[in-house]
mmCIF file of C-alpha atoms and ligand atoms in Angstrom:
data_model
loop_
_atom_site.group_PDB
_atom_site.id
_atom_site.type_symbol
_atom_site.label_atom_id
_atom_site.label_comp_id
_atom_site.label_asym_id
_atom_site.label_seq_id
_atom_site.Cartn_x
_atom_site.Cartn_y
_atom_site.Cartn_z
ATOM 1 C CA UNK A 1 0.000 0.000 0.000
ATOM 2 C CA UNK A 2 1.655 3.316 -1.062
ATOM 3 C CA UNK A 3 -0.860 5.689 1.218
ATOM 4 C CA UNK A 4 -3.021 4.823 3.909
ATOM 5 C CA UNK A 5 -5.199 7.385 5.659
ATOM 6 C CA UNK A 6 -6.753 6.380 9.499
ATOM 7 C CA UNK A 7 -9.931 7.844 11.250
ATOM 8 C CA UNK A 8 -8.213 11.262 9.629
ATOM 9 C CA UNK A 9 -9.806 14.503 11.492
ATOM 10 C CA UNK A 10 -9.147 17.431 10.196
ATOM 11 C CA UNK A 11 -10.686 21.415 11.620
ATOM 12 C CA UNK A 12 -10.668 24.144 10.484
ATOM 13 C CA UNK A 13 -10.801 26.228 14.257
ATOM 14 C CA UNK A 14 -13.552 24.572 16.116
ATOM 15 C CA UNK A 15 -15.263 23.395 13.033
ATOM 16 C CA UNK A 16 -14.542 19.121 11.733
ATOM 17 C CA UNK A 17 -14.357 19.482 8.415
ATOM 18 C CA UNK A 18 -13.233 15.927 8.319
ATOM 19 C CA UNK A 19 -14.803 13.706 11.009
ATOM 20 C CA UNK A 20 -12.366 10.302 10.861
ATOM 21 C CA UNK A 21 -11.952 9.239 7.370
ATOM 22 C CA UNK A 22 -9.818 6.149 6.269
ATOM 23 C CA UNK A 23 -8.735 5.805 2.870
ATOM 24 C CA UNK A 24 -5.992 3.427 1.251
ATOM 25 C CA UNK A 25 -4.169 4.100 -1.834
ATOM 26 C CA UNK A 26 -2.798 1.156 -3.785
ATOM 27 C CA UNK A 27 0.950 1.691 -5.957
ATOM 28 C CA UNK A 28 -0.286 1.508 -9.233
ATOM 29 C CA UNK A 29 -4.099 2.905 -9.245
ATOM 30 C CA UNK A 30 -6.271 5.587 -9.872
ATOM 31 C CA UNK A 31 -8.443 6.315 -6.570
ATOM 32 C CA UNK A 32 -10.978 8.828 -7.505
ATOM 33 C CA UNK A 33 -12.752 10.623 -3.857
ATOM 34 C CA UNK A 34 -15.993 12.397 -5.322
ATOM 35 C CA UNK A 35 -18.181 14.310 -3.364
ATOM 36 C CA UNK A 36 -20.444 17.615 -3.319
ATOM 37 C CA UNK A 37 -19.791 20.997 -3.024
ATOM 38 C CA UNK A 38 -18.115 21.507 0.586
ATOM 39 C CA UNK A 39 -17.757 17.433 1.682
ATOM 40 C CA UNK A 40 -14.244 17.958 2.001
ATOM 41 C CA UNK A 41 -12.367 16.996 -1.107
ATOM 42 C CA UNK A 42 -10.149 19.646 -0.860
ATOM 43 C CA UNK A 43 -9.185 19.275 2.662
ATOM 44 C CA UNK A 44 -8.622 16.089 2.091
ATOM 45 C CA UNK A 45 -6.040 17.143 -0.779
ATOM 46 C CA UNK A 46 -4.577 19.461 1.535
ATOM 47 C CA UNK A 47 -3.777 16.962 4.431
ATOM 48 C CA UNK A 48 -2.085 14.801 2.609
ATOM 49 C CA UNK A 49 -0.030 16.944 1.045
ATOM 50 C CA UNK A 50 0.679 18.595 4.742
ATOM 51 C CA UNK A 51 -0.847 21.955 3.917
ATOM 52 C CA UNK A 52 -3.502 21.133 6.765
ATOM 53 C CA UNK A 53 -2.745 19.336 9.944
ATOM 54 C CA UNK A 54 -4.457 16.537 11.027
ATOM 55 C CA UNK A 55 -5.906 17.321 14.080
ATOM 56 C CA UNK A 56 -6.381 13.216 15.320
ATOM 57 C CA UNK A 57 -5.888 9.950 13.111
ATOM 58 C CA UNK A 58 -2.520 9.334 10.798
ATOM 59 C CA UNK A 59 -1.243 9.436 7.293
ATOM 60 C CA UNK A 60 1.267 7.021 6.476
ATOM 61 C CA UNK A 61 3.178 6.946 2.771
ATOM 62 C CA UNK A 62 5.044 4.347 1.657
ATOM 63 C CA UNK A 63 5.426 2.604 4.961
ATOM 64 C CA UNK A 64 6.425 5.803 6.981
ATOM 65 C CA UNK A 65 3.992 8.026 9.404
ATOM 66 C CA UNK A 66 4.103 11.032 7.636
ATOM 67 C CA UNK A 67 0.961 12.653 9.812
ATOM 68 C CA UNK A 68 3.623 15.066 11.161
ATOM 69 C CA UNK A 69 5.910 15.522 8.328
ATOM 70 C CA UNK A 70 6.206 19.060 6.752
ATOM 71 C CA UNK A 71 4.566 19.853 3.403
ATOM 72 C CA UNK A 72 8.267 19.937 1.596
ATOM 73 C CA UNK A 73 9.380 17.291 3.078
ATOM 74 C CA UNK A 74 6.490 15.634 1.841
ATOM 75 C CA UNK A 75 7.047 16.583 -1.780
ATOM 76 C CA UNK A 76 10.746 15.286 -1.186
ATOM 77 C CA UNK A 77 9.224 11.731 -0.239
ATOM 78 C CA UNK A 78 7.328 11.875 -3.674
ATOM 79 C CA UNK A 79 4.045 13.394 -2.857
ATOM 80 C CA UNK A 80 3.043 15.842 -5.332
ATOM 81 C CA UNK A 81 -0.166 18.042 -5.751
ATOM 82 C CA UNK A 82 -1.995 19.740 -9.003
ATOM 83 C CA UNK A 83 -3.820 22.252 -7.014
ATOM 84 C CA UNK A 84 -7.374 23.318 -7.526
ATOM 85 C CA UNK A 85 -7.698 25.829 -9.379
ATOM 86 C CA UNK A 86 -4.781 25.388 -11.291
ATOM 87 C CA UNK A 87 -2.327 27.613 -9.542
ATOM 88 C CA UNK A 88 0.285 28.141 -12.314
ATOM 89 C CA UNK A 89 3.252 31.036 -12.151
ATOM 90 C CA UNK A 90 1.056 33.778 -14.043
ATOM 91 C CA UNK A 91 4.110 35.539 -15.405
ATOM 92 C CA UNK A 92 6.365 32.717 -15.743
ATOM 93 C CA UNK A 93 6.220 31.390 -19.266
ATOM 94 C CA UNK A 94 5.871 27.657 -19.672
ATOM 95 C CA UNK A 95 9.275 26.298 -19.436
ATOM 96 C CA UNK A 96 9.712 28.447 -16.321
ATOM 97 C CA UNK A 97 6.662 26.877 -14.819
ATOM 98 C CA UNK A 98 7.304 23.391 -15.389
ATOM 99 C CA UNK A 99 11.237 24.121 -14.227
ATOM 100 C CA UNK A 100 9.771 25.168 -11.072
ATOM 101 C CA UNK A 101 8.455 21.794 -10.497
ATOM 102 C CA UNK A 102 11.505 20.015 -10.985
ATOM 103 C CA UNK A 103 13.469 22.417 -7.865
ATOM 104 C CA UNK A 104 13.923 19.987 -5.206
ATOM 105 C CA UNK A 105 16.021 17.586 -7.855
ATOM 106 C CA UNK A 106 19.578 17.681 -8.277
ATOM 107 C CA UNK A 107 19.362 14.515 -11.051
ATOM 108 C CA UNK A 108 19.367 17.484 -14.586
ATOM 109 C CA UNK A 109 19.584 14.581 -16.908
ATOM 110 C CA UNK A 110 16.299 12.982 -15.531
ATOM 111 C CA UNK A 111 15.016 16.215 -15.364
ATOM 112 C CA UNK A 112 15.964 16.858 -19.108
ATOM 113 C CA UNK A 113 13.808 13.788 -19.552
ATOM 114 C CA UNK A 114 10.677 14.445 -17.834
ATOM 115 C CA UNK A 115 10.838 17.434 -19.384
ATOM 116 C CA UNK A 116 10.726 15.470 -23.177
ATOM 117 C CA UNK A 117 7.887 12.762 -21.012
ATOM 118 C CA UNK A 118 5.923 15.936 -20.460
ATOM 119 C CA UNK A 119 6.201 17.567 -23.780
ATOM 120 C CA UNK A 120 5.110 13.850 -25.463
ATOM 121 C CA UNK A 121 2.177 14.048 -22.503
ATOM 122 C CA UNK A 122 1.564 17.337 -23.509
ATOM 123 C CA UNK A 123 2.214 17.970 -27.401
ATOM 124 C CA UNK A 124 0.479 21.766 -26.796
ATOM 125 C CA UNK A 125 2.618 22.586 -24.127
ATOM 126 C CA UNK A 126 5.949 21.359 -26.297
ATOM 127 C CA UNK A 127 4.673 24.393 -29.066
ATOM 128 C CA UNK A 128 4.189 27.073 -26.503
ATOM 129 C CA UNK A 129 6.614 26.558 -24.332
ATOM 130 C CA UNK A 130 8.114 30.153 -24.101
ATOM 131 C CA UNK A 131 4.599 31.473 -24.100
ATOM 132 C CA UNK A 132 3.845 32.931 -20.897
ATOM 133 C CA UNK A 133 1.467 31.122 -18.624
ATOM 134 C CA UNK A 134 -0.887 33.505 -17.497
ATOM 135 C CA UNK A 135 -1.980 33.971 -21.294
ATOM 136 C CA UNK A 136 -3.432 30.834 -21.663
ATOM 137 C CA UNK A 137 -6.709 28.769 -21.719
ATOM 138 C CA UNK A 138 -7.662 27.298 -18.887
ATOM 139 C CA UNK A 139 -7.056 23.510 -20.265
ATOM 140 C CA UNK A 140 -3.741 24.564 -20.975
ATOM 141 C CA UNK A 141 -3.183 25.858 -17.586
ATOM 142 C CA UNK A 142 -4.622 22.814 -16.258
ATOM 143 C CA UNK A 143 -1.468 21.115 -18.810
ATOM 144 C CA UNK A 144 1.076 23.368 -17.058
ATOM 145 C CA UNK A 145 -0.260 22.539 -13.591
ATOM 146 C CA UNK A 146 -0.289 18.904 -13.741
ATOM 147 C CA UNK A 147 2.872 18.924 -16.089
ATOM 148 C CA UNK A 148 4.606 21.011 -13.411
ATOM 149 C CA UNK A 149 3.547 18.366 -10.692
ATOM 150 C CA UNK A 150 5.076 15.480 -12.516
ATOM 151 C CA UNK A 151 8.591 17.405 -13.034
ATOM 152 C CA UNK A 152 8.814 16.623 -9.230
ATOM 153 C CA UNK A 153 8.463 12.699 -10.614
ATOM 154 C CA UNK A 154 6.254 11.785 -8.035
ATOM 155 C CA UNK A 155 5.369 8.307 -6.752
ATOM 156 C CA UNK A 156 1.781 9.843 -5.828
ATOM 157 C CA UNK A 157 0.347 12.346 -7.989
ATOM 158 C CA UNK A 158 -2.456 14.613 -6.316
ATOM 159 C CA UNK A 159 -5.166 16.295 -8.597
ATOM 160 C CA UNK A 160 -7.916 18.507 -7.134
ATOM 161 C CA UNK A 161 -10.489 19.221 -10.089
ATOM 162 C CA UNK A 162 -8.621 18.569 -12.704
ATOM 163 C CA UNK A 163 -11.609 19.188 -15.024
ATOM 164 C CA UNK A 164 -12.720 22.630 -12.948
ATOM 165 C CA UNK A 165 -13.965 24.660 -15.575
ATOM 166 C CA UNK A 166 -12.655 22.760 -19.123
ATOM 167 C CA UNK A 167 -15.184 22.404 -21.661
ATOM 168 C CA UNK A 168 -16.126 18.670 -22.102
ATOM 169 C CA UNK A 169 -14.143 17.833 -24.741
ATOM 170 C CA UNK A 170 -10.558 19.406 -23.070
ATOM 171 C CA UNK A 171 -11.998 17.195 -19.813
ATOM 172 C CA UNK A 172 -11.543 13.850 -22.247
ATOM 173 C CA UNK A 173 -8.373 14.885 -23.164
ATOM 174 C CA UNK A 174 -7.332 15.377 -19.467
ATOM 175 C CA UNK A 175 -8.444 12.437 -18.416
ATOM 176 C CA UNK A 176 -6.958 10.602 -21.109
ATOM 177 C CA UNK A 177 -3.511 12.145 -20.070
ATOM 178 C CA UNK A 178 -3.989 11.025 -16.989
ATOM 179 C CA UNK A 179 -4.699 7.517 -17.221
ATOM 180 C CA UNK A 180 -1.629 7.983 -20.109
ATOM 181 C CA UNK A 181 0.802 9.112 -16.553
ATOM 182 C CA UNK A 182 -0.893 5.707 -14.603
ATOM 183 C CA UNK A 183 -0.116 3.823 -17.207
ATOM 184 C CA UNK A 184 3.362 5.012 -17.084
ATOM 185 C CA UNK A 185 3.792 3.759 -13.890
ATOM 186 C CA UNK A 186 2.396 6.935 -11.639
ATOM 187 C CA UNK A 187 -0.106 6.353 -8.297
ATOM 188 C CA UNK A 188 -3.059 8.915 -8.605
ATOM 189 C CA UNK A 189 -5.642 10.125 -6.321
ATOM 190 C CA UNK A 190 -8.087 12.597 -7.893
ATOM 191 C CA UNK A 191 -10.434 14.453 -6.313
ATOM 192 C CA UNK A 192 -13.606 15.629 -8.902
ATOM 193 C CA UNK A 193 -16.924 17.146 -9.000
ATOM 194 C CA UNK A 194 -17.232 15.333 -12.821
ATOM 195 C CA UNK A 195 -18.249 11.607 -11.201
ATOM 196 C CA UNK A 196 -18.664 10.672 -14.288
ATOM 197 C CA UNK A 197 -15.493 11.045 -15.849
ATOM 198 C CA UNK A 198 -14.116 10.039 -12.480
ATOM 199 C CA UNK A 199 -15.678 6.795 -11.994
ATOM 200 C CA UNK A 200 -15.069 5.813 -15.418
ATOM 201 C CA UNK A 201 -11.388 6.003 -15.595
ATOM 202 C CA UNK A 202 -10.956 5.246 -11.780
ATOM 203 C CA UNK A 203 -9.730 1.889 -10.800
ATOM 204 C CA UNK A 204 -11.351 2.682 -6.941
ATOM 205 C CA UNK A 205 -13.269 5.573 -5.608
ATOM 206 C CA UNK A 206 -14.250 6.798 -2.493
ATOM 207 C CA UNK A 207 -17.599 9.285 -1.901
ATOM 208 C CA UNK A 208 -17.174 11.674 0.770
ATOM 209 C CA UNK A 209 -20.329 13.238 2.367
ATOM 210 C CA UNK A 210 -20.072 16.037 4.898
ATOM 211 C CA UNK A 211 -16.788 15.220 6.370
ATOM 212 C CA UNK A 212 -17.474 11.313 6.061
ATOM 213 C CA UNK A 213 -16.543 8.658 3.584
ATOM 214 C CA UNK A 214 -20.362 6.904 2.584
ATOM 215 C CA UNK A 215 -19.736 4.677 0.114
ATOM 216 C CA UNK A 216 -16.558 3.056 -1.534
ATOM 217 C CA UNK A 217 -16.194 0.228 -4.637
ATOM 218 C CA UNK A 218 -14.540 0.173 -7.965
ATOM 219 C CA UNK A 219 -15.106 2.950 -10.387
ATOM 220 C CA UNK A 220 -17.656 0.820 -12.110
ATOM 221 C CA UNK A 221 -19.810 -0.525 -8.920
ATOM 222 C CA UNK A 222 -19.764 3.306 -7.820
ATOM 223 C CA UNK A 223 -20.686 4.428 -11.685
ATOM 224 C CA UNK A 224 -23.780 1.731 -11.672
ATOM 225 C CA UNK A 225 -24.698 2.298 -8.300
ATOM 226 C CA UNK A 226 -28.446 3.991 -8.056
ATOM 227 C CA UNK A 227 -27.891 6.231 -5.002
ATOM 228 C CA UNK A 228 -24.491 7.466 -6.587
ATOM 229 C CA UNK A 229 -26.438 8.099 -10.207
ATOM 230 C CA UNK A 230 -28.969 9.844 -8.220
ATOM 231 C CA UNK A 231 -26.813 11.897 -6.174
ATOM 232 C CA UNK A 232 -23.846 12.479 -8.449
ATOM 233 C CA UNK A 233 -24.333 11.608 -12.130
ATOM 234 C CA UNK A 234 -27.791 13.328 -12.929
ATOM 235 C CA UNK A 235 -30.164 12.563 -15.102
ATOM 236 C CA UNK A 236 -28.555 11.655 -18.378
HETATM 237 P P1 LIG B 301 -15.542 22.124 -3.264
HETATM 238 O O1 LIG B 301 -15.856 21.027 -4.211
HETATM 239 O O2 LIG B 301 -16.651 23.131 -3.172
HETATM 240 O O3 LIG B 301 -14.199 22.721 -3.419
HETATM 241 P P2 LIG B 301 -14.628 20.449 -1.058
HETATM 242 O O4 LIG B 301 -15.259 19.108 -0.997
HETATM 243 O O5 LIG B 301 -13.276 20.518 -1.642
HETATM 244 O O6 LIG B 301 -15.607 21.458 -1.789
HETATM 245 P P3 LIG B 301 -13.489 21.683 1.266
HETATM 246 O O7 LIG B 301 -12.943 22.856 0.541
HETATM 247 O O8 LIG B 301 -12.553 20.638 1.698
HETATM 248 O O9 LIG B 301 -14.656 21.020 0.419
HETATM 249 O O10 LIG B 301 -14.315 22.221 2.529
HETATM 250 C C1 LIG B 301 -14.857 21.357 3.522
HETATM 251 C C2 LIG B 301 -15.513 22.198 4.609
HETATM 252 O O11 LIG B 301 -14.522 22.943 5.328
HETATM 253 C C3 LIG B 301 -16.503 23.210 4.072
HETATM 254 O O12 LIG B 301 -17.590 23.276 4.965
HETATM 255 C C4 LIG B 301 -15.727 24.522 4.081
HETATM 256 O O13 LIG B 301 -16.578 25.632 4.275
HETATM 257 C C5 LIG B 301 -14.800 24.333 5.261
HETATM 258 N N1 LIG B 301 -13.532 25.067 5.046
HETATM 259 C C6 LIG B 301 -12.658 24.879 4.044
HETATM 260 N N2 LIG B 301 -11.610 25.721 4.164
HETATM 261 C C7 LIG B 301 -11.829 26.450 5.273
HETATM 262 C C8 LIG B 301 -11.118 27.495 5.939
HETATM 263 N N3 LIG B 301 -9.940 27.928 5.484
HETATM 264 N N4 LIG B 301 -11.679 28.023 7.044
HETATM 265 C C9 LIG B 301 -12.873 27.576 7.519
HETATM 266 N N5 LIG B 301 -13.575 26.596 6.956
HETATM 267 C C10 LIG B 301 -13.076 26.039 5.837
#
C-alpha cells in the first residue's frame, strides 16, 4: 500500500471538516474521492499533502507516518499536488513553470527527460513553451499545472479538479492524459466534481459526504450504483 489514511480529522478552528476518514491508496491505481460541493475533497487534498494538519488519526506513505511531516518534506518523499484551481506562475512562461516543479532535484539529466515525457504528454505545451502562462486557456493551464507536478516525478500524484472549468471535450483529453501518466507507472488520487469522468477512468473511488466517507467500490460498482447516479451523475 503506497498511502493509507486512518480515522483522519481534520478542523478548520472549532469546526470538523473531516470527522475520521480512512482511505488506502494502492501503488499503481487511480483512486478517484468524489463528493459535493463543501464534503471535504479539498481538505482532504490538503492533508495529505501537509498543507492542513491533522488534528487526530494518521497518514502514512510508503510505509512511513508522515501525519507530522512538513509539506516539503512531503514533496521530497514523492508526494506531489496539481492544485485546484490550477495555480500556475502567471508571469512565468511555460518552461519556467514546469522548471519550477523540478526544484527539489539535483538529477538534470532525468530532469531533461521528464521534461521530453511531459512535452510527449503534452504535445500543446511542447509548441508554446516560451509562451507565458498567465496567457493561456484554462485547459492549458490545467497542462502546465499537472505537467509542473510530474517534473517533481512523483510516486503519488495529487489532482484537485482537474476538469474545474474545461469544456467537455478538453476534460476527455485530461483524463486521457492522466490515465496515459498511470499507465506510465504513476499512483493517482483525484479528487472531482465530474463523477462521471471520475468513476469511469478510476480503478477505486471513495464518496465523501459532509466530512465522512459513505460509500466506496470500484469505479464501475460506484458508476452503476443507483444512489451514486442519483446523487452524483444526474439525469442523463
Ligand atoms: P468544493 O468542491 O466546493 O471545493 P470540497 O469538498 O473541496 O468542496 P473543502 O474545501 O474541503 O470542500 O471544505 C470542507 C468544509 O470545510 C466546508 O464546509 C468549508 O466551508 C470548510 N472550510 C474549508 N476551508 C476552510 C477554511 N480555510 N476556514 C474555515 N472553513 C473552511
Amino acid at each position: 500500500m503506497l498511502l493509507e489514511i486512518k480515522d483522519l480529522v481534520v478542523r478548520y478552528g472549532r469546526i470538523d471538516a473531516l470527522h475520521g476518514i480512512s482511505i488506502e491508496v494502492n501503488e499503481g491505481e487511480i483512486v478517484a474521492l468524489i463528493g459535493a460541493n463543501g464534503a471535504g475533497k479539498t481538505t482532504t487534498m490538503r492533508a495529505i499533502s501537509g498543507i492542513r494538519p491533522a488534528a487526530q488519526g494518521s497518514i502514512q506513505f510508503a510505509g512511513e507516518d508522515i501525519t507530522k511531516l512538513r509539506a516539503d518534506l512531503r514533496v521530497r518523499r514523492g508526494i506531489c499536488q496539481s492544485p485546484e484551481g490550477r495555480g500556475v506562475f502567471p508571469g512565468m512562461t511555460v518552461l519556467e513553470n514546469l522548471d519550477m516543479g523540478a526544484y527539489t532535484r539535483k538529477d538534470k539529466s532525468g530532469v531533461a527527460a521528464d521534461l521530453d515525457r511531459v512535452f510527449g504528454l503534452f504535445p500543446r505545451l511542447a509548441e508554446r513553451r516560451k509562451q507565458v502562462a498567465g496567457t493561456m486557456s484554462g485547459g492549458e493551464q490545467q497542462m502546465v499545472a499537472v505537467g509542473r507536478a510530474l517534473m517533481a516525478r512523483p510516486k503519488l500524484l495529487l489532482l484537485d479538479e482537474p476538469s474545474m472549468g474545461l469544456a467537455p471535450m478538453v476534460i476527455q483529453q485530461i483524463f486521457d492524459i492522466i490515465v496515459e501518466i498511470n499507465r506510465q507507472g504513476t499512483t493517482v488520487l483525484l479528487v472531482e466534481q465530474n463523477a462521471q469522468q471520475a468513476l469511469s477512468r478510476a480503478h477505486r473511488a471513495y464518496v465523501l459526504e459532509t466530512g465522512l466517507i459513505t460509500k466506496t467500490g470500484t469505479g464501475q460498482e460506484l458508476l452503476h450504483d443507483p444512489s451514486i447516479k442519483d446523487a452524483y451523475l444526474g439525469v442523463a
